[in-house]
Coordinates of C-alpha atoms in Angstrom, one line a residue:
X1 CA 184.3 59.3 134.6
X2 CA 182.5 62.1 132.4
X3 CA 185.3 64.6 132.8
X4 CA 187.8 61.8 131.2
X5 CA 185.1 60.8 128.5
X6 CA 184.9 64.7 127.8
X7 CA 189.1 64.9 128.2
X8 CA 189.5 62.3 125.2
X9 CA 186.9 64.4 123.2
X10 CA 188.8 67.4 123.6
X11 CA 192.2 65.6 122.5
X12 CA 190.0 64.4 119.5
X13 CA 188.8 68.1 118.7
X14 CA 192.5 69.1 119.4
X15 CA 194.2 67.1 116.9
X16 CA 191.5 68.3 114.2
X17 CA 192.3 72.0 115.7
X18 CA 195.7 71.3 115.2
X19 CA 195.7 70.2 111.7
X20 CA 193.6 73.0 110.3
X21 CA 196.0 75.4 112.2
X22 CA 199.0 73.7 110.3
X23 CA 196.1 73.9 107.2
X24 CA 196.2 77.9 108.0
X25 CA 199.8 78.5 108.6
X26 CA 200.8 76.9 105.1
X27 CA 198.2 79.2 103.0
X28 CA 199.7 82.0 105.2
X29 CA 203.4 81.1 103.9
X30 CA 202.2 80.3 100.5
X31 CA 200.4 84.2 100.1
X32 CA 203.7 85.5 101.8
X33 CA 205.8 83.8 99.1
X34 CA 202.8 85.1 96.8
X35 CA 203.5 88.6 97.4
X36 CA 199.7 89.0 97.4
X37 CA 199.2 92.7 98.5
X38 CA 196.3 91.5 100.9
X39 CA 198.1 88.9 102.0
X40 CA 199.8 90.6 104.7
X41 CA 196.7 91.4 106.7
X42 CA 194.9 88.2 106.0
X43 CA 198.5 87.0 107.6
X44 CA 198.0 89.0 110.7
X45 CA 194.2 87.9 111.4
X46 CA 195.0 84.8 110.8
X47 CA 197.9 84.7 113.2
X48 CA 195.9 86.1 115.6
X49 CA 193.0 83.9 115.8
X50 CA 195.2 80.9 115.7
X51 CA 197.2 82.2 119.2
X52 CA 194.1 82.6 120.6
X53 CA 192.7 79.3 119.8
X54 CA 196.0 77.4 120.9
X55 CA 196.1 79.2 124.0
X56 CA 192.0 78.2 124.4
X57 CA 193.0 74.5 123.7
X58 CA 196.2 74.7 125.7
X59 CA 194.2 76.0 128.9
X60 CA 191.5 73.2 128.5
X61 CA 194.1 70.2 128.3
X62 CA 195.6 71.3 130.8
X63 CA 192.5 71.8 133.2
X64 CA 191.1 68.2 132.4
X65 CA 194.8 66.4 132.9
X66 CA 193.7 67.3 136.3
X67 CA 191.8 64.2 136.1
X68 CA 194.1 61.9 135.2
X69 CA 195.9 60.3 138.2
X70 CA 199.0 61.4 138.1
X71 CA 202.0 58.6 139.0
X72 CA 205.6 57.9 138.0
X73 CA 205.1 55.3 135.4
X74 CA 202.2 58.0 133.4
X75 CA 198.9 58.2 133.7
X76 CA 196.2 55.5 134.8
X77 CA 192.9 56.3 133.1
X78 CA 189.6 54.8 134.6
X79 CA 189.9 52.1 131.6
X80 CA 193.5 50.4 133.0
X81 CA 191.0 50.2 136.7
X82 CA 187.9 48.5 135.3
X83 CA 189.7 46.1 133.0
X84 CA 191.1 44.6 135.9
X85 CA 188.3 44.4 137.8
X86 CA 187.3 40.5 138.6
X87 CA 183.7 41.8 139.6
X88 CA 183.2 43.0 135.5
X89 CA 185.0 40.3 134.5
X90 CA 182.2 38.1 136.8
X91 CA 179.2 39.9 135.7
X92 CA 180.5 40.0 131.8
X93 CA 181.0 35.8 132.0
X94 CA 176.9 36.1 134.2
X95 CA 175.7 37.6 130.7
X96 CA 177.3 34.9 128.4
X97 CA 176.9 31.8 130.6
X98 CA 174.9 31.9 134.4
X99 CA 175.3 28.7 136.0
X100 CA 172.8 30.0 138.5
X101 CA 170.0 29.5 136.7
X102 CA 170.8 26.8 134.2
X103 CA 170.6 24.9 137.8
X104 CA 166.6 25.5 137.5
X105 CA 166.0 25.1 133.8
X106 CA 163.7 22.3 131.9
X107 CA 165.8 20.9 129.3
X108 CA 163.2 20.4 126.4
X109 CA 163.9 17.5 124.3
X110 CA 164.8 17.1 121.0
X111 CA 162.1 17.0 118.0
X112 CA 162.6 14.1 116.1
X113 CA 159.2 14.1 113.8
X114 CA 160.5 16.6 111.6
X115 CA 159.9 15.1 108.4
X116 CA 157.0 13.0 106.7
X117 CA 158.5 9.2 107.6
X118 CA 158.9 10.3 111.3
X119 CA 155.9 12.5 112.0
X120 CA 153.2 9.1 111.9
X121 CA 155.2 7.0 114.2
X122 CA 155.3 10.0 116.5
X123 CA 151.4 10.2 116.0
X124 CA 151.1 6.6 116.7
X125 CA 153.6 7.2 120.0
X126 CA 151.0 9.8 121.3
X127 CA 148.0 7.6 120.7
X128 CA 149.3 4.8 122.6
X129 CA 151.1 7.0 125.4
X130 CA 147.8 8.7 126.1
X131 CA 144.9 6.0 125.5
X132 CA 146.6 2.8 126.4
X133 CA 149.1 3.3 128.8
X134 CA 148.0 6.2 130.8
X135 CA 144.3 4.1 131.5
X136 CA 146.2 1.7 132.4
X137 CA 148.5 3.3 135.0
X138 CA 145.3 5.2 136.7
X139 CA 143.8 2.1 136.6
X140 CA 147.3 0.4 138.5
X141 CA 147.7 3.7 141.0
X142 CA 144.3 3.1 142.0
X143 CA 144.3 -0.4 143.0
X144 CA 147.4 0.3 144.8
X145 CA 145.7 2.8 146.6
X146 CA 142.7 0.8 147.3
X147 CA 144.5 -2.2 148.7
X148 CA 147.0 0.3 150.8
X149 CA 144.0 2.2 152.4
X150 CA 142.0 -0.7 152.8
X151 CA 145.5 -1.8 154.7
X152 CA 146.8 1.1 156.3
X153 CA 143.4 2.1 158.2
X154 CA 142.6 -0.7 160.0
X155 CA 146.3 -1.1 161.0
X156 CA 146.8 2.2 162.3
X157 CA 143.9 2.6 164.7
X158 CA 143.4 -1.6 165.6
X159 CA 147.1 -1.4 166.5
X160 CA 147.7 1.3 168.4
X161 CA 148.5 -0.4 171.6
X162 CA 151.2 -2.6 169.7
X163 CA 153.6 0.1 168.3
X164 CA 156.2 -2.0 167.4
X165 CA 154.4 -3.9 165.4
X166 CA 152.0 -1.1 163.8
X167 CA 155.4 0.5 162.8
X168 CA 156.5 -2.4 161.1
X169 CA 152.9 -2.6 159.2
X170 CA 152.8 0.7 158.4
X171 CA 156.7 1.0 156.6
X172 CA 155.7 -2.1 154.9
X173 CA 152.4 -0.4 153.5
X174 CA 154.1 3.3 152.8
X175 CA 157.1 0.9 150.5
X176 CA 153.9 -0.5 148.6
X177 CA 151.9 2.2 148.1
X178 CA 155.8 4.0 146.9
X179 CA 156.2 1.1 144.7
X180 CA 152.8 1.3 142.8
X181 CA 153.7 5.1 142.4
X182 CA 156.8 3.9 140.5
X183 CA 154.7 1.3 138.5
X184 CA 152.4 4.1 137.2
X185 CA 155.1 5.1 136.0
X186 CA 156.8 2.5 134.4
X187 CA 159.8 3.2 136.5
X188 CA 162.7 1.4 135.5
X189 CA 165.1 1.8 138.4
X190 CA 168.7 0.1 138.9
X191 CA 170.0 0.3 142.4
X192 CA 173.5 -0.2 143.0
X193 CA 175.2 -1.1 146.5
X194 CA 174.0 -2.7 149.6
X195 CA 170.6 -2.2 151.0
X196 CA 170.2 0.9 154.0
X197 CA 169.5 -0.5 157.5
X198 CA 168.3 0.7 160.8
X199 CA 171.2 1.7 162.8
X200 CA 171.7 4.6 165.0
X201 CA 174.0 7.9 164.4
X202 CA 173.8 7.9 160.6
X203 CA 171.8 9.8 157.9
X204 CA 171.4 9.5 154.0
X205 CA 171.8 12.3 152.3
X206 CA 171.3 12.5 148.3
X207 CA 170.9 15.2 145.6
X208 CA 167.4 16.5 144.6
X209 CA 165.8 16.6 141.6
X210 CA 162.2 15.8 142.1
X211 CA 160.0 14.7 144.8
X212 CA 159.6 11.8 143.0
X213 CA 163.3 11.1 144.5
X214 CA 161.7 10.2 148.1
X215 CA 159.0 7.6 146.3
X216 CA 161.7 5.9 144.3
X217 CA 164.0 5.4 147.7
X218 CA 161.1 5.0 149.6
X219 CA 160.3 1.7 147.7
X220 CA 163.5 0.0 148.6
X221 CA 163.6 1.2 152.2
X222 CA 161.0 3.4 154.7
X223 CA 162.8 6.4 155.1
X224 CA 161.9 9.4 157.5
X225 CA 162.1 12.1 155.0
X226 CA 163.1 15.3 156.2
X227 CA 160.8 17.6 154.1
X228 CA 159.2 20.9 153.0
X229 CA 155.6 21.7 153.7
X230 CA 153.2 21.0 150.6
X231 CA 149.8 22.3 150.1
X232 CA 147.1 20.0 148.8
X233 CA 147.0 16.5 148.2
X234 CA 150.4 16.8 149.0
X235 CA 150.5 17.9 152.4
X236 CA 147.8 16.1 153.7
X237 CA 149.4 12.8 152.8
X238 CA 152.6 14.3 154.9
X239 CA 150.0 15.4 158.2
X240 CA 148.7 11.5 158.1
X241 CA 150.0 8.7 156.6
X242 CA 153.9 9.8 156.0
X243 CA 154.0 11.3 159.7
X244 CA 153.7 7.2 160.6
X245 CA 157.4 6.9 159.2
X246 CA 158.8 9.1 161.1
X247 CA 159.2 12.4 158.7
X248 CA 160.1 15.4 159.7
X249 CA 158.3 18.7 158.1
X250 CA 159.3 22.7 158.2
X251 CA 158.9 25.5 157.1
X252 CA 161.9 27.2 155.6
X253 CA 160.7 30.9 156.2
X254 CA 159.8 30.3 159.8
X255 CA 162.7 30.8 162.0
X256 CA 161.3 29.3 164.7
X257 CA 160.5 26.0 162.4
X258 CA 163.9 26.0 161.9
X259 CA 165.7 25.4 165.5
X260 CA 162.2 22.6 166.4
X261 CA 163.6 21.0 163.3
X262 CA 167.4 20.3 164.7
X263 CA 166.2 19.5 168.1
X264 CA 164.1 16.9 166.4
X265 CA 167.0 15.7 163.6
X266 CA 169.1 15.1 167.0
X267 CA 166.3 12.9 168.6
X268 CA 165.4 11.3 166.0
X269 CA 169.2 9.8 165.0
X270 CA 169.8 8.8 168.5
X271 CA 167.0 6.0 168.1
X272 CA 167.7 2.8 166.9
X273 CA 164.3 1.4 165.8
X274 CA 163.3 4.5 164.0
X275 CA 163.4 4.7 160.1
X276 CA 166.7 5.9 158.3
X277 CA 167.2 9.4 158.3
X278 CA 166.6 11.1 154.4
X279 CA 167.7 14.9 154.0
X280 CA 168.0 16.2 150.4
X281 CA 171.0 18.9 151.5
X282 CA 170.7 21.4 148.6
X283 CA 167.3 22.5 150.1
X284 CA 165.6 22.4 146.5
X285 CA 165.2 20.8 143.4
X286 CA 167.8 21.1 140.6
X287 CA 167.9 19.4 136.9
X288 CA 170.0 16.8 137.6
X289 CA 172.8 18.3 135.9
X290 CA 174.3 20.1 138.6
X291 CA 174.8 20.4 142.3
X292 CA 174.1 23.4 144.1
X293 CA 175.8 23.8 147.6
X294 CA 175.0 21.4 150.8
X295 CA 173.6 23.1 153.9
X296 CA 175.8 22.2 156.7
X297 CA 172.9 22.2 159.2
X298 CA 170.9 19.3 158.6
X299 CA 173.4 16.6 158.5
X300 CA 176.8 17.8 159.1
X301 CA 176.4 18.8 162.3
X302 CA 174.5 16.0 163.6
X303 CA 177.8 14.2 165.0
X304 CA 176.8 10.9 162.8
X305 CA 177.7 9.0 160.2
X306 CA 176.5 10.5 156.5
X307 CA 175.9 7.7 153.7
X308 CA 175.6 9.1 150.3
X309 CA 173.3 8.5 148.0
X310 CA 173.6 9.3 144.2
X311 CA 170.4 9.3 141.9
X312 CA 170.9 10.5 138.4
X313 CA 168.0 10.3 135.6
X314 CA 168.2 9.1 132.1
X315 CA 166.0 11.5 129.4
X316 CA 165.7 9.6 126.9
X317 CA 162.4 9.3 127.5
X318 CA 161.1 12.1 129.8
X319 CA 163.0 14.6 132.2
X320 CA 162.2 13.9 136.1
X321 CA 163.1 17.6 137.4
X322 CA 160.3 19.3 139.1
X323 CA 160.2 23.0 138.7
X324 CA 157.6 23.7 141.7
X325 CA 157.9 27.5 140.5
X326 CA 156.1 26.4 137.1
X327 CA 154.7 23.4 137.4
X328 CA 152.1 21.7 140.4
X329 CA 153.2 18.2 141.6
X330 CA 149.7 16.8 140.1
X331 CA 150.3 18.5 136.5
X332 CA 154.2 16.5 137.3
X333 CA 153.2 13.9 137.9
X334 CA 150.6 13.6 134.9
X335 CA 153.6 14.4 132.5
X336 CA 155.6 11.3 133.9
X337 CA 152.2 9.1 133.7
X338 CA 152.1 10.1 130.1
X339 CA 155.5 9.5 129.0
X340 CA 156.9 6.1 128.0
X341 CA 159.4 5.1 131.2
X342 CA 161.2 7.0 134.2
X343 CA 164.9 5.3 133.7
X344 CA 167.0 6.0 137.1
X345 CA 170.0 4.2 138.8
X346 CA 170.6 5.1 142.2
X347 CA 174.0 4.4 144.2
X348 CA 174.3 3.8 147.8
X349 CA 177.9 5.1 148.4
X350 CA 180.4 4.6 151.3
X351 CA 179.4 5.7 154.6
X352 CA 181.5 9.0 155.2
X353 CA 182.5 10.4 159.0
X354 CA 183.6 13.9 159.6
X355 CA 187.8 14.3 159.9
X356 CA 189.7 15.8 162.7
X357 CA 189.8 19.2 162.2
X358 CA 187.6 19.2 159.2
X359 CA 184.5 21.7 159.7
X360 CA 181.1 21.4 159.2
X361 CA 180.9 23.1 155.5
X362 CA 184.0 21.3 154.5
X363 CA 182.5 17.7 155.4
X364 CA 179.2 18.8 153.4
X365 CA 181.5 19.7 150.4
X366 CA 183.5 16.4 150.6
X367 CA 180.1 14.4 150.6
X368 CA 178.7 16.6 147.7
X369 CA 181.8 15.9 145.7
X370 CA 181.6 12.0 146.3
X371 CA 177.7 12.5 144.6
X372 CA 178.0 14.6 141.9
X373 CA 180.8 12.1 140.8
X374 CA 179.0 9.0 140.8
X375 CA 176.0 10.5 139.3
X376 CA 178.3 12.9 136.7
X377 CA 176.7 16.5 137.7
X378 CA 178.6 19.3 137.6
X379 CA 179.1 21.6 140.5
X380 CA 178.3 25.0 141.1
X381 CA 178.9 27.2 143.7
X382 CA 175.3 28.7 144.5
X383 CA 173.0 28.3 147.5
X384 CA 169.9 27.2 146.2
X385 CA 167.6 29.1 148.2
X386 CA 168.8 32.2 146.0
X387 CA 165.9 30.6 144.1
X388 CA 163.5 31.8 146.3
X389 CA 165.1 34.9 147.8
X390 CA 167.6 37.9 146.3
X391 CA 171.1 37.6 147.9
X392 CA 171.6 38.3 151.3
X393 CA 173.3 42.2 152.1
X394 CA 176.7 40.4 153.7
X395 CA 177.0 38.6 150.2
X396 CA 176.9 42.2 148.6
X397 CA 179.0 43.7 150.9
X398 CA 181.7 41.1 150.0
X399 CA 181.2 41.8 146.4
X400 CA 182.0 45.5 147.3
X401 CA 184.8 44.8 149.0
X402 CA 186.2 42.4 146.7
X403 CA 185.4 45.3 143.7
X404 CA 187.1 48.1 146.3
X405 CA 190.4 46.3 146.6
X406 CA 191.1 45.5 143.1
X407 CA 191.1 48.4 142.4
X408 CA 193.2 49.8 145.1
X409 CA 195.8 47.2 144.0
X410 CA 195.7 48.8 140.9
X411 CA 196.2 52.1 142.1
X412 CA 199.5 50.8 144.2
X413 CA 200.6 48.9 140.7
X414 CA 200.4 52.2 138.5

């Protein structure tokens, strides 16, 4: 690539050599004409200086055409190869606009207290967000969590040689306690479609934006929630009182977490009085504007019937997407308790069964297309866990190969 760059400076310097040999060969005529008696000398230097620089600029052309590749139809510079090249043409488009991690942005919203009439009513918005309503919803999230533990404590060890009905106390406590969590709040939610029941062979699967997507389903039915492992607060609610539901925890960088997990997804939809299955496919949160891809593993290879769910979030008044890489699920769910409403619909689509001769990661991208049109998100074609990791060496290599023979058809074209 240097030798060409140095090839094109040379043709340069040659063209300028050229002229001022042309320059010298005209003042050479014009003394001749002249009949200047030095002229003839001056003639004879100047002759010979300009055969020996033609034949210096004639011997280095000709040296660096030795990189040019050299076919029937002229010469194919390194230029004709990489404008070709889908790889730069991939990379180029990453600069301008990457999908990848617009999946994982905030959105912040739009100031409107910009000018002097606007500013006191957004003054007056604050005050009332953050010393009337936010009281008030600690004041509603700890009742409900007085009455629920008062509840849920007595049930779970008085009962415990009545399991059926324990169960059926304890989903009826965890939908309360889910339901004052949405009430804190202010959660205006619009469900659309019939109402999940307790069957056996199916699982819901729905995009993910928040966490706060299992407590707003959760309300409507008891789902057995097939989760990540939480520090905190957080995961001691999942080792107790979620674990009576039925969910399902793991830990996504232990291999070994990972084959327990499908043993137990295969148990657990074989049961008819256990809770609904809940997998969020994409295996992370995204902002609700897009859909990364569906791992085939959790639910599309379970042999069972998959219902969609669609949940799509209105911002007008605050943005429900969870960055866990920025942002703890306390400080989350503080920003929603501050804001004026959480405004959500959520569709329970058709029931969807995997095709003859349709595999596994075609089923998962049939399911994610029925989603991310109901709730209008766009898709991309990105594993999510790229969030967390750099891309695997077999997705390089495939890059490589890709770059490799582009270019070789190139070659063959020129």
């Amino acid at each position: 690539m240097f030798s060409l760059i140095e090839k094109r400076e040379l043709e340069r310097d040659g063209h300028s050599t050229a002229q001022t040999l042309s320059l010298s060969l005209t003042h050479s005529g014009d003394c001749l004409i002249s009949g200047d008696p030095h002229s003839h000398s001056h003639t004879d230097q100047m002759n010979s200086s300009s055969e020996i620089q033609n034949q210096n600029l004639t011997s280095q052309l000709d040296l660096d055409l030795d990189f040019e590749f050299d076919q029937p139809s002229g010469k194919l510079r390194l230029r004709d190869l990489l404008d070709i090249s889908p790889t730069l043409t991939e990379a180029s488009g990453a600069i301008i606009d990457d999908s990848f991690t617009r999946c994982f942005k905030s959105n912040p919203p739009e100031k409107w207290n910009w000018n002097v009439y606007l500013f006191p009513l957004w003054c007056l918005g604050v005050v009332i967000r953050y010393f009337f309503l936010f009281p008030a919803r600690v004041l509603i999230l700890t009742i409900g969590w007085m009455i629920f533990l008062s509840s849920y404590i007595p049930v779970h060890f008085l009962l415990k040689g009545h399991d059926k009905l324990r169960k059926k106390f304890e989903r009826y406590l965890v939908e309360l306690i889910c339901s004052f969590f949405v009430a804190s709040w202010t959660g205006v939610v619009k469900y659309h479609g019939p109402r999940p029941s307790r069957r056996p062979k199916q699982v819901f699967v729905a995009n993910h934006t928040s966490m706060i997507d299992f407590i707003i389903l959760e309300q409507m039915t008891a789902f057995a929630v097939i989760m990540q492992k939480h520090p905190g607060w957080v995961g001691l609610l999942q080792s107790t009182i979620l674990e009576s539901v039925g969910c399902i925890w793991f830990n996504r960088t232990e291999v070994k977490d990972r084959e327990i997990l499908t043993k137990k997804l295969r148990d657990h939809v074989q049961g008819a009085e256990n809770n609904p299955l809940l997998i969020f496919p994409e295996g992370t949160c995204v902002n609700n504007n897009y859909t990364v891809m569906f791992k085939k593993g959790g639910a599309f290879e379970l042999d069972c019937t998959v219902c969609p769910i669609a949940i799509k979030y209105n911002k007008i008044f605050v943005d429900a997407f969870w960055n866990s890489r920025k942002q703890s699920f306390t400080k989350h769910l503080l920003r929603l308790m501050t804001s004026w409403a959480v405004v959500c619909d959520v569709w329970y689509l058709e029931p969807q069964n995997i095709k003859p001769g349709e595999t596994a990661i075609e089923f998962a991208e049939r399911v994610r297309d029925i989603i991310s049109v109901r709730a209008g998100l766009k898709k991309v074609p990105w594993d999510g866990l790229l969030k967390y990791s750099r891309p695997s060496p077999k997705h390089r290599e495939l890059k490589q190969q890709s770059f490799s023979e582009s270019m070789l058809r190139r070659l063959e074209e020129k």
